[in-house]
Amino acid sequence: MRGVRGLLVVAVLVAGCGQLSDTHHRPGNSHEVATAPPRAVSGEVAVPITIARGQVSPPSGWVEIRKGQPVAITVTSDVADELHVHGYDVEADLLAGKAVTVRFTADVAGVFQVETHENKLVLTQLAVK
């Protein structure tokens, strides 16, 4: 069973951007995009990510989130790009040298990839339980 679950995760990751977005599209999902410094929100999961010279820091991994918990992903990139949170259909323009924060409530269980579109970097994965 464990091997099947691992294959499923790999299959989802290999499926790519369009497939995940189409499969998990959520019209009307509310989210906030801000270029001002992030403000702390009680109980919020803060996910700070930096992209420099094509490298993601911290290295891409998993962030575990409780279903219903607010999430703030702050990305600072040295090049312009587009941020995409799969499953929540949250997108934001990344501006070179500027921190961009997207906020939303993780109200759907599953594993969702966070990536950039232009440079096709996987930033992290959200495991919502």
CSV table of C-alpha atoms in Angstrom, one decimal:
chain,number,residue,atom,x,y,z
A,1,MET,CA,0.0,0.0,0.0
A,2,ARG,CA,2.8,2.4,0.9
A,3,GLY,CA,4.3,1.9,-2.6
A,4,VAL,CA,1.0,2.6,-4.3
A,5,ARG,CA,0.6,5.9,-2.3
A,6,GLY,CA,4.1,6.9,-3.3
A,7,LEU,CA,3.4,6.2,-7.0
A,8,LEU,CA,0.2,8.3,-6.7
A,9,VAL,CA,2.1,11.3,-5.3
A,10,VAL,CA,4.7,10.9,-8.1
A,11,ALA,CA,1.9,10.7,-10.7
A,12,VAL,CA,0.3,13.8,-9.4
A,13,LEU,CA,3.6,15.7,-9.5
A,14,VAL,CA,4.5,14.5,-13.0
A,15,ALA,CA,1.0,15.5,-14.3
A,16,GLY,CA,2.1,19.1,-14.4
A,17,CYS,CA,0.6,22.5,-13.9
A,18,GLY,CA,-2.4,22.4,-16.2
A,19,GLN,CA,-3.6,19.0,-15.1
A,20,LEU,CA,-3.6,19.8,-11.4
A,21,SER,CA,-5.1,23.2,-11.9
A,22,ASP,CA,-7.9,21.8,-14.1
A,23,THR,CA,-8.5,18.9,-11.8
A,24,HIS,CA,-8.7,21.0,-8.6
A,25,HIS,CA,-10.0,24.4,-10.0
A,26,ARG,CA,-12.0,26.2,-7.4
A,27,PRO,CA,-13.8,29.2,-9.0
A,28,GLY,CA,-14.5,32.0,-6.5
A,29,ASN,CA,-11.8,31.0,-4.0
A,30,SER,CA,-11.0,34.1,-2.1
A,31,HIS,CA,-7.4,35.0,-1.5
A,32,GLU,CA,-5.3,38.1,-0.9
A,33,VAL,CA,-2.1,39.1,-2.7
A,34,ALA,CA,0.1,41.8,-1.1
A,35,THR,CA,3.5,43.3,-1.8
A,36,ALA,CA,3.7,45.0,1.6
A,37,PRO,CA,5.5,43.2,4.5
A,38,PRO,CA,3.3,40.4,5.8
A,39,ARG,CA,1.3,41.0,8.9
A,40,ALA,CA,1.0,38.2,11.5
A,41,VAL,CA,-2.4,36.6,11.8
A,42,SER,CA,-3.2,34.3,14.7
A,43,GLY,CA,-3.0,30.6,13.9
A,44,GLU,CA,-1.7,31.3,10.4
A,45,VAL,CA,0.9,29.1,8.8
A,46,ALA,CA,3.7,31.3,7.5
A,47,VAL,CA,5.7,29.9,4.6
A,48,PRO,CA,8.6,32.2,3.7
A,49,ILE,CA,10.4,31.3,0.4
A,50,THR,CA,13.3,32.9,-1.4
A,51,ILE,CA,14.4,32.3,-5.0
A,52,ALA,CA,17.9,33.4,-5.9
A,53,ARG,CA,19.8,32.4,-9.0
A,54,GLY,CA,17.3,29.6,-9.8
A,55,GLN,CA,17.6,28.1,-6.3
A,56,VAL,CA,14.8,27.8,-3.8
A,57,SER,CA,15.4,28.4,-0.1
A,58,PRO,CA,14.5,26.6,2.0
A,59,PRO,CA,14.8,23.6,-0.4
A,60,SER,CA,11.4,22.4,-1.7
A,61,GLY,CA,9.7,20.1,0.8
A,62,TRP,CA,6.4,19.7,2.5
A,63,VAL,CA,4.4,22.0,4.8
A,64,GLU,CA,1.7,20.3,6.9
A,65,ILE,CA,-1.5,22.3,7.4
A,66,ARG,CA,-4.7,21.6,9.2
A,67,LYS,CA,-7.8,21.9,7.1
A,68,GLY,CA,-9.4,25.3,7.7
A,69,GLN,CA,-6.1,26.9,8.8
A,70,PRO,CA,-5.1,30.3,7.2
A,71,VAL,CA,-1.9,30.2,5.2
A,72,ALA,CA,0.5,33.0,4.1
A,73,ILE,CA,3.1,32.2,1.5
A,74,THR,CA,5.7,34.9,1.1
A,75,VAL,CA,8.0,34.7,-1.9
A,76,THR,CA,10.9,36.9,-2.6
A,77,SER,CA,12.4,36.3,-6.1
A,78,ASP,CA,15.4,37.8,-7.8
A,79,VAL,CA,13.6,37.6,-11.1
A,80,ALA,CA,10.0,38.4,-12.2
A,81,ASP,CA,7.8,35.3,-12.5
A,82,GLU,CA,4.3,34.0,-11.6
A,83,LEU,CA,3.5,32.1,-8.4
A,84,HIS,CA,0.8,29.4,-8.6
A,85,VAL,CA,-0.8,27.5,-5.7
A,86,HIS,CA,-2.4,24.4,-7.2
A,87,GLY,CA,-5.8,23.3,-5.9
A,88,TYR,CA,-6.6,26.7,-4.6
A,89,ASP,CA,-6.1,28.4,-8.0
A,90,VAL,CA,-4.2,31.2,-6.3
A,91,GLU,CA,-1.8,33.1,-8.6
A,92,ALA,CA,0.3,36.2,-8.1
A,93,ASP,CA,2.9,38.1,-10.1
A,94,LEU,CA,6.3,37.9,-8.5
A,95,LEU,CA,8.3,41.1,-8.8
A,96,ALA,CA,12.1,41.0,-8.9
A,97,GLY,CA,13.5,41.9,-5.5
A,98,LYS,CA,10.0,42.4,-3.9
A,99,ALA,CA,8.4,40.1,-1.3
A,100,VAL,CA,4.9,39.0,-2.4
A,101,THR,CA,2.5,37.4,0.0
A,102,VAL,CA,-0.5,35.3,-0.9
A,103,ARG,CA,-3.1,34.5,1.8
A,104,PHE,CA,-5.9,32.0,1.7
A,105,THR,CA,-7.7,29.5,3.9
A,106,ALA,CA,-6.6,25.8,3.4
A,107,ASP,CA,-10.2,24.5,3.2
A,108,VAL,CA,-9.6,21.5,0.8
A,109,ALA,CA,-7.7,18.4,2.0
A,110,GLY,CA,-5.0,17.0,-0.2
A,111,VAL,CA,-1.4,17.6,-1.4
A,112,PHE,CA,-1.0,20.8,-3.5
A,113,GLN,CA,2.1,22.0,-5.3
A,114,VAL,CA,3.3,25.6,-5.1
A,115,GLU,CA,5.4,26.5,-8.1
A,116,THR,CA,6.5,29.3,-10.5
A,117,HIS,CA,5.3,29.3,-14.0
A,118,GLU,CA,8.1,30.9,-16.0
A,119,ASN,CA,11.1,29.1,-14.4
A,120,LYS,CA,9.1,26.0,-13.5
A,121,LEU,CA,10.4,25.8,-9.9
A,122,VAL,CA,8.7,23.7,-7.3
A,123,LEU,CA,8.7,25.9,-4.2
A,124,THR,CA,7.0,23.6,-1.8
A,125,GLN,CA,4.0,21.3,-1.4
A,126,LEU,CA,1.1,21.9,1.0
A,127,ALA,CA,-0.2,18.8,2.7
A,128,VAL,CA,-3.7,19.8,4.0
A,129,LYS,CA,-5.2,17.3,6.4
